[in-house]
C-alpha positions as a Markdown table, in Angstrom:
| # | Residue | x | y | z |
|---|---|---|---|---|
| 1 | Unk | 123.2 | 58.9 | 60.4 |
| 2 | Unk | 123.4 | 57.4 | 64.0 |
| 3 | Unk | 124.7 | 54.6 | 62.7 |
| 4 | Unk | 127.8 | 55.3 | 60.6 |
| 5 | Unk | 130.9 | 55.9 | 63.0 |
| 6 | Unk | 134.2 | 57.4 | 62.0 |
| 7 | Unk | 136.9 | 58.0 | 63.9 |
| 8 | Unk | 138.0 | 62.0 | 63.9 |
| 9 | Unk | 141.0 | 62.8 | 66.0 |
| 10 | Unk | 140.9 | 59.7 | 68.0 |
| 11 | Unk | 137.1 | 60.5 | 68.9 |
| 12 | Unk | 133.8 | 57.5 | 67.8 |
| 13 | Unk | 132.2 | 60.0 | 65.6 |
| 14 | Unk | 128.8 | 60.0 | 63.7 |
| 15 | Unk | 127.2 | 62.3 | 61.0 |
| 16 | Unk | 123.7 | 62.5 | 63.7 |
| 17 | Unk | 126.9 | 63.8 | 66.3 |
| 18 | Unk | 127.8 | 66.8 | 63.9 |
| 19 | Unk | 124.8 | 67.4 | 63.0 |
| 20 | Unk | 123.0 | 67.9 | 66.2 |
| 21 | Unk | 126.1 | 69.8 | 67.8 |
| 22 | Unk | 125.6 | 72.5 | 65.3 |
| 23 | Unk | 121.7 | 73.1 | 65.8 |
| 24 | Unk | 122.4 | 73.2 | 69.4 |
| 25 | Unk | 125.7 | 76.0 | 68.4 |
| 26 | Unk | 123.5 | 78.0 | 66.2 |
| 27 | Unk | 120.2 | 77.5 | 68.8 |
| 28 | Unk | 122.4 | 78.5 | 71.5 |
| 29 | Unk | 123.9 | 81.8 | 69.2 |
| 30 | Unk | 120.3 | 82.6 | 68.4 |
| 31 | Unk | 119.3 | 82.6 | 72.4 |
| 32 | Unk | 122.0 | 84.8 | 72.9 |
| 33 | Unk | 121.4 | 87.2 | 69.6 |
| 34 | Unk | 117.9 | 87.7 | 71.2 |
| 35 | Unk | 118.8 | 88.5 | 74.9 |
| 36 | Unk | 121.4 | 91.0 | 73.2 |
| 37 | Unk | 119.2 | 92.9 | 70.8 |
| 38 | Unk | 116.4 | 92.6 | 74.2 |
| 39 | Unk | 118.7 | 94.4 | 76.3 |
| 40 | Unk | 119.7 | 97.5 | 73.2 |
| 41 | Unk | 116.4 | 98.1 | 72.4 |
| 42 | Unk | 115.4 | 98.5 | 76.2 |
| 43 | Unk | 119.1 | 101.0 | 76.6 |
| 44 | Unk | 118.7 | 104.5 | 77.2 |
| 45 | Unk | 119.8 | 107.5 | 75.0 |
| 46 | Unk | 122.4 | 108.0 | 76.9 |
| 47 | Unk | 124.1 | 104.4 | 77.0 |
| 48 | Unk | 123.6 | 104.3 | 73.0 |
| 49 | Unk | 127.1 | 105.4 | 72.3 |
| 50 | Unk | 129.2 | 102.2 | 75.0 |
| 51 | Unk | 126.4 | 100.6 | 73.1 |
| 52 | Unk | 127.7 | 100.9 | 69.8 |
| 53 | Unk | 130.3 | 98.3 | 69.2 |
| 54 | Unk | 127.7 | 95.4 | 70.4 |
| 55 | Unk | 125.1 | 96.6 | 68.0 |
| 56 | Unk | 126.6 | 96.7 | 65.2 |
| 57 | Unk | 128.7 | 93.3 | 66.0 |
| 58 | Unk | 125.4 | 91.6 | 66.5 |
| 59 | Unk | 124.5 | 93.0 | 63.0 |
| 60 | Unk | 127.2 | 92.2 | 61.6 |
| 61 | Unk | 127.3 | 88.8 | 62.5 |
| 62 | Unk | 123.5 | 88.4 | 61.0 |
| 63 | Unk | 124.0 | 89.7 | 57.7 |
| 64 | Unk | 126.4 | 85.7 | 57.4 |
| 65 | Unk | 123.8 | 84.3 | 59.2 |
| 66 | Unk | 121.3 | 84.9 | 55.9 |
| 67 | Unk | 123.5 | 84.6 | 53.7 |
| 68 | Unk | 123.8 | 81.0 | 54.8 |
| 69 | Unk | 120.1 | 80.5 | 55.5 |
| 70 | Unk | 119.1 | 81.2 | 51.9 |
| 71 | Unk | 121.7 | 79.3 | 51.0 |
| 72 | Unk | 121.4 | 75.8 | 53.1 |
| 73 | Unk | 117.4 | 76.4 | 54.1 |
| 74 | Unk | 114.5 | 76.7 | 52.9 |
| 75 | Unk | 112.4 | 80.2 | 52.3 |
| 76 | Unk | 111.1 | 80.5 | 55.7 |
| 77 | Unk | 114.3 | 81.3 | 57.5 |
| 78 | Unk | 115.6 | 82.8 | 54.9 |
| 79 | Unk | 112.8 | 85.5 | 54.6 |
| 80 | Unk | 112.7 | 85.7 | 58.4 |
| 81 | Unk | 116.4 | 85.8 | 58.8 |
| 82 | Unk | 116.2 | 88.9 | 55.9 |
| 83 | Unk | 113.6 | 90.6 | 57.8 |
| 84 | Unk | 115.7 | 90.5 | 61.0 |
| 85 | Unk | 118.8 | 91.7 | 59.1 |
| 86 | Unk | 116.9 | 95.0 | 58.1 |
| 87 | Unk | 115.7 | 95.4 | 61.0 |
| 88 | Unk | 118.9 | 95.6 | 62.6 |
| 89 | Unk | 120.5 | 97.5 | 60.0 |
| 90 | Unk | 117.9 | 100.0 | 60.0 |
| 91 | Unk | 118.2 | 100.2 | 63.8 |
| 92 | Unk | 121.8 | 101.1 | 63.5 |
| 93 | Unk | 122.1 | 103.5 | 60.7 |
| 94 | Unk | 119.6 | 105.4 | 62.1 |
| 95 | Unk | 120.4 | 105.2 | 66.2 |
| 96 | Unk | 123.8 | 103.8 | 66.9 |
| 97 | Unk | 125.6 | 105.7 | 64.0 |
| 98 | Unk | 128.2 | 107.9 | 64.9 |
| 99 | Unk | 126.9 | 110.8 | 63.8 |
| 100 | Unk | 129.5 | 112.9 | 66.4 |
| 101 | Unk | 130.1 | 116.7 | 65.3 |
| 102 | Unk | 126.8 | 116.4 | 62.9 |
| 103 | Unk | 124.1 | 119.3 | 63.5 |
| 104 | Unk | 120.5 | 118.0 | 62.8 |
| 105 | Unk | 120.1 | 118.0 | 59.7 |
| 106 | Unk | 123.5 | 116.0 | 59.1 |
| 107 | Unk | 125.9 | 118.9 | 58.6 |
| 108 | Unk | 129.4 | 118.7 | 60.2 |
| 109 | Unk | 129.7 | 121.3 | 62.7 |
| 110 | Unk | 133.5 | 121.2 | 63.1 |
């Protein structure tokens, strides 16, 4: 792979090039997934609801993620990338889902 180059857009590429830029992308979007979900699960109560919007990107951009695990990996990161996925999901259905005007048992109020 290091050794076949190709030129793409005027650039000396090689397979090993593409390859190894996007492990380091998705290393580098894994980093950042984990220092995001770190700082919502340390949040307060009352910062759930600016928090939101980030939570439920982040989980949205997961549920891709395995999708494309399972389909280009092997079982371990796809089972682990599942697992994550219903974590997540589970985490914002049940805290960061705007349940404004609801009583306690899940009745509108309004």
């Amino acid at each position: 792979m290091k050794s076949v180059h190709f030129d793409f857009h005027g650039t000396d590429c090689t397979f090993y090039g593409f390859h190894m830029g996007f492990g380091l992308m998705a290393t580098v979007f894994l980093l950042f997934s984990a220092s995001v979900t770190w700082v919502l699960a340390e949040s307060k109560a009352t910062d759930r609801a600016a928090l939101r919007p980030i939570a439920w990107a982040l989980f949205l951009a997961h549920v891709p993620s395995t999708a494309l695990s399972w389909t280009y990996f092997f079982a371990g990161p796809g089972v682990f990338s599942t697992l994550i996925v219903g974590l997540m999901g589970w985490e914002c259905f049940t805290t960061y889902w705007d349940n404004t005007g609801m009583d306690k048992k899940g009745v509108r109020t309004e």
